[in-house]
Amino acid sequence: MTMSQSGGRRKPPTIHDVAREAGVSRGTVSRVLNGGHYVSPTAQEAVNAAIRRTGYVVNRHARSLITGRSDSIGFLLTEPQERFFEDPNFNVLLRGCTQALAAHDIPLLLMLAGTDDERRRITRYITAGHVDGVLLVSSHSGDPVAEQLREAGVPLVMCGKPIGVGSKVSYVAADDRDGARDMVRHLVSLGRRRIGVVTGPLDTPGGVERLAGYREVLSESGIDFDERLVVSGDYSRASGEAGAERLLAQCPDVDAVFVASDLMAQGVLTSLERAGRRVPEDVSVGGFDDSSAALAARPQLTTIRQPYDRISAEMVRVLLAQIGGEDPSAVILPTELVKRQST
């Protein structure tokens, strides 16, 4: 590398340095950097080796002027900011998506939009072309962001089955309904018959599907549905605690609780302990997610494992395919019952 005239600092390697090192033309290097089209395997390997030797780093701004792409992806969470820090699932998804995109040398931009004003600003930013696509997490029905991005032609993949959005939207989801069925069948197998449920928000796919699975198993088990055994939460620990208090007030004979998230289940355990109910002797408790909250709970939670690593990887795969011109697609992944001390 050459030395600059001022201060003796080394100039960063350029595309010309890579071409000279690889023994190919500058155009060949450019084609390798932009996807490797019309480049022989031998030339591509020579260029990649030269990049490693020279330490060349792509000038993303310059490349974006040529390709019309930003070479970045947005991770958009349409929840209040405090939820991102409280709920461990969001961090797991963010880490998984970041790692999956790192394999393609694509940075991920975290976007939090918990208010109407924030959603409007973020939507303007995205539709102005500052990211090539969006991984959308936790979208409620009535939230206009997904539909606005779809109508603007922004490549989009949602985490969870969409509610109230056109069918031409890609998504990756765990099988929420089947996971709920597995948990409630487990509780029934323990001899429990007064099974309460603390749902997730019923304007989200997880909230709707997990409640549906609960009701289906009650029906197949010959257990009458009692609406007093159903209370709603918002996936926060505080809502789980308040939900359990309502259940105990409405149905003191409750002998099991299916909770639609591990974090809410921690709150349920707190309320049961305060009420003098032993877990699992008096009341069995089952969660959902198999997050770090399940292991931190006392007793540790029986729960439904969501395959977050696969969800993250599939969201990235589907989004990159869509950016590359493929049609939208949907992926539903199986869940797994994990038995621990709370049942």
Coordinates of N, CA and C in Angstrom, one line a residue, residues 214-292:
Y214 N -55.8 -23.7 22.8 CA -56.4 -24.0 24.2 C -57.8 -24.5 24.1
R215 N -58.6 -23.8 23.3 CA -60.1 -24.1 23.2 C -60.3 -25.4 22.5
E216 N -59.5 -25.7 21.5 CA -59.6 -27.0 20.8 C -59.4 -28.2 21.7
V217 N -58.3 -28.1 22.5 CA -58.0 -29.2 23.4 C -59.1 -29.4 24.5
L218 N -59.6 -28.3 25.0 CA -60.7 -28.5 26.0 C -61.8 -29.2 25.4
S219 N -62.2 -28.8 24.1 CA -63.3 -29.5 23.5 C -63.1 -31.0 23.2
E220 N -61.9 -31.3 22.7 CA -61.6 -32.7 22.4 C -61.5 -33.5 23.7
S221 N -61.2 -32.9 24.9 CA -61.1 -33.6 26.1 C -62.4 -33.6 26.9
G222 N -63.4 -33.1 26.3 CA -64.7 -33.1 27.0 C -64.8 -32.1 28.2
I223 N -64.0 -31.1 28.2 CA -64.0 -30.1 29.3 C -64.8 -28.9 28.8
D224 N -65.8 -28.5 29.5 CA -66.6 -27.3 29.1 C -65.7 -26.0 29.2
F225 N -65.9 -25.2 28.2 CA -65.2 -23.9 28.1 C -65.9 -23.0 29.1
D226 N -65.1 -22.3 29.9 CA -65.6 -21.3 30.9 C -64.9 -20.0 30.7
E227 N -65.6 -19.0 30.2 CA -65.0 -17.8 29.8 C -64.3 -17.1 31.0
R228 N -64.8 -17.4 32.2 CA -64.1 -16.8 33.4 C -62.7 -17.3 33.6
L229 N -62.3 -18.4 32.9 CA -61.0 -18.9 33.0 C -60.0 -18.3 32.0
V230 N -60.5 -17.4 31.2 CA -59.7 -16.7 30.2 C -59.5 -15.3 30.5
V231 N -58.3 -14.9 30.7 CA -57.9 -13.5 30.9 C -56.8 -13.1 29.9
S232 N -56.8 -11.8 29.6 CA -55.8 -11.4 28.5 C -54.6 -10.7 29.2
G233 N -53.5 -10.8 28.5 CA -52.3 -10.1 28.9 C -51.6 -9.5 27.7
D234 N -50.5 -8.8 27.9 CA -49.8 -8.2 26.8 C -48.4 -8.6 26.6
Y235 N -48.1 -9.8 27.1 CA -46.8 -10.5 27.1 C -45.8 -9.9 28.1
S236 N -46.2 -8.9 28.9 CA -45.3 -8.4 29.9 C -45.5 -9.2 31.2
R237 N -44.5 -9.2 32.1 CA -44.5 -9.8 33.4 C -45.7 -9.3 34.2
A238 N -45.8 -8.0 34.2 CA -46.9 -7.3 35.0 C -48.2 -7.8 34.6
S239 N -48.5 -8.0 33.3 CA -49.8 -8.4 32.9 C -50.1 -9.9 33.3
G240 N -49.0 -10.7 33.4 CA -49.2 -12.0 33.8 C -49.6 -12.1 35.3
E241 N -48.9 -11.2 36.1 CA -49.2 -11.1 37.5 C -50.7 -10.7 37.7
A242 N -51.1 -9.6 37.0 CA -52.5 -9.1 37.1 C -53.5 -10.1 36.6
G243 N -53.1 -10.9 35.5 CA -54.0 -11.9 35.0 C -54.3 -13.0 36.0
A244 N -53.2 -13.5 36.7 CA -53.4 -14.5 37.6 C -54.3 -14.1 38.8
E245 N -54.1 -12.8 39.2 CA -55.0 -12.3 40.3 C -56.4 -12.3 39.8
R246 N -56.7 -12.0 38.6 CA -58.1 -12.0 38.1 C -58.6 -13.5 38.1
L247 N -57.8 -14.4 37.6 CA -58.2 -15.8 37.6 C -58.5 -16.3 38.9
L248 N -57.7 -16.0 39.9 CA -58.0 -16.5 41.3 C -59.2 -15.9 41.9
A249 N -59.5 -14.6 41.5 CA -60.7 -14.0 42.0 C -61.9 -14.6 41.4
Q250 N -61.9 -14.8 40.1 CA -63.0 -15.3 39.3 C -63.2 -16.8 39.5
C251 N -62.1 -17.6 39.6 CA -62.2 -19.0 39.7 C -61.2 -19.6 40.7
P252 N -61.6 -19.5 42.0 CA -60.6 -19.9 43.0 C -60.2 -21.4 42.9
D253 N -61.0 -22.2 42.2 CA -60.7 -23.6 42.0 C -59.8 -23.9 40.9
V254 N -59.2 -22.9 40.2 CA -58.3 -23.1 39.1 C -57.2 -24.1 39.5
D255 N -56.9 -25.1 38.7 CA -55.8 -26.0 39.1 C -54.7 -26.1 38.1
A256 N -54.7 -25.3 37.0 CA -53.7 -25.2 36.1 C -53.8 -23.9 35.3
V257 N -52.7 -23.3 34.8 CA -52.7 -22.1 34.0 C -51.8 -22.3 32.8
F258 N -52.4 -22.1 31.6 CA -51.5 -22.0 30.4 C -51.3 -20.6 30.2
V259 N -50.0 -20.2 30.1 CA -49.7 -18.8 30.0 C -49.0 -18.6 28.6
A260 N -49.4 -17.6 27.8 CA -49.0 -17.5 26.4 C -47.6 -16.9 26.3
S261 N -46.9 -16.7 27.3 CA -45.4 -16.3 27.2 C -44.8 -16.6 28.6
D262 N -43.5 -17.0 28.5 CA -42.7 -17.3 29.7 C -42.6 -16.0 30.6
L263 N -42.5 -14.9 30.0 CA -42.4 -13.7 30.8 C -43.6 -13.4 31.6
M264 N -44.8 -13.6 31.0 CA -46.1 -13.5 31.7 C -46.2 -14.6 32.8
A265 N -45.7 -15.8 32.5 CA -45.7 -16.9 33.4 C -44.9 -16.6 34.7
Q266 N -43.9 -15.8 34.6 CA -43.1 -15.4 35.8 C -44.1 -14.6 36.7
G267 N -44.8 -13.7 36.1 CA -45.8 -12.9 36.9 C -46.9 -13.8 37.5
V268 N -47.3 -14.8 36.7 CA -48.3 -15.7 37.3 C -47.8 -16.4 38.5
L269 N -46.5 -16.9 38.4 CA -45.9 -17.6 39.6 C -45.9 -16.6 40.8
T270 N -45.6 -15.4 40.6 CA -45.5 -14.4 41.7 C -46.9 -14.3 42.4
S271 N -48.0 -14.2 41.6 CA -49.3 -14.1 42.1 C -49.7 -15.3 42.9
L272 N -49.4 -16.5 42.3 CA -49.8 -17.7 43.0 C -49.1 -17.9 44.3
E273 N -47.8 -17.5 44.3 CA -47.0 -17.6 45.6 C -47.6 -16.7 46.6
R274 N -48.0 -15.5 46.2 CA -48.6 -14.5 47.1 C -49.9 -15.0 47.7
A275 N -50.7 -15.8 46.9 CA -52.0 -16.3 47.3 C -51.8 -17.6 48.1
G276 N -50.6 -18.1 48.3 CA -50.4 -19.3 49.0 C -50.6 -20.5 48.2
R277 N -50.6 -20.5 46.9 CA -50.8 -21.6 46.1 C -49.5 -22.2 45.7
R278 N -49.3 -23.5 45.9 CA -48.1 -24.2 45.6 C -48.0 -24.6 44.1
V279 N -46.9 -24.4 43.5 CA -46.7 -24.9 42.1 C -45.6 -25.9 42.1
P280 N -45.9 -27.1 41.6 CA -47.1 -27.5 40.8 C -48.1 -28.3 41.6
E281 N -47.9 -28.4 43.0 CA -48.8 -29.2 43.8 C -50.3 -28.8 43.7
D282 N -50.5 -27.5 43.8 CA -51.9 -27.0 43.8 C -52.3 -26.5 42.4
V283 N -51.4 -25.9 41.7 CA -51.6 -25.3 40.4 C -50.4 -25.6 39.5
S284 N -50.7 -26.2 38.4 CA -49.6 -26.4 37.4 C -49.6 -25.2 36.5
V285 N -48.4 -24.8 36.1 CA -48.2 -23.6 35.2 C -47.4 -24.0 34.0
G286 N -47.9 -23.7 32.8 CA -47.1 -23.9 31.6 C -47.0 -22.6 30.8
G287 N -45.8 -22.4 30.3 CA -45.5 -21.1 29.6 C -45.4 -21.4 28.1
F288 N -44.8 -20.4 27.4 CA -44.6 -20.5 25.9 C -43.4 -19.7 25.5
D289 N -42.5 -20.2 24.8 CA -41.3 -19.6 24.2 C -40.1 -20.4 24.4
D290 N -39.9 -20.9 25.7 CA -38.6 -21.4 26.2 C -37.5 -20.4 26.1
S291 N -37.8 -19.2 26.6 CA -36.9 -18.1 26.7 C -36.1 -18.2 27.9
S292 N -35.2 -17.3 28.1 CA -34.4 -17.2 29.4 C -35.3 -17.1 30.6

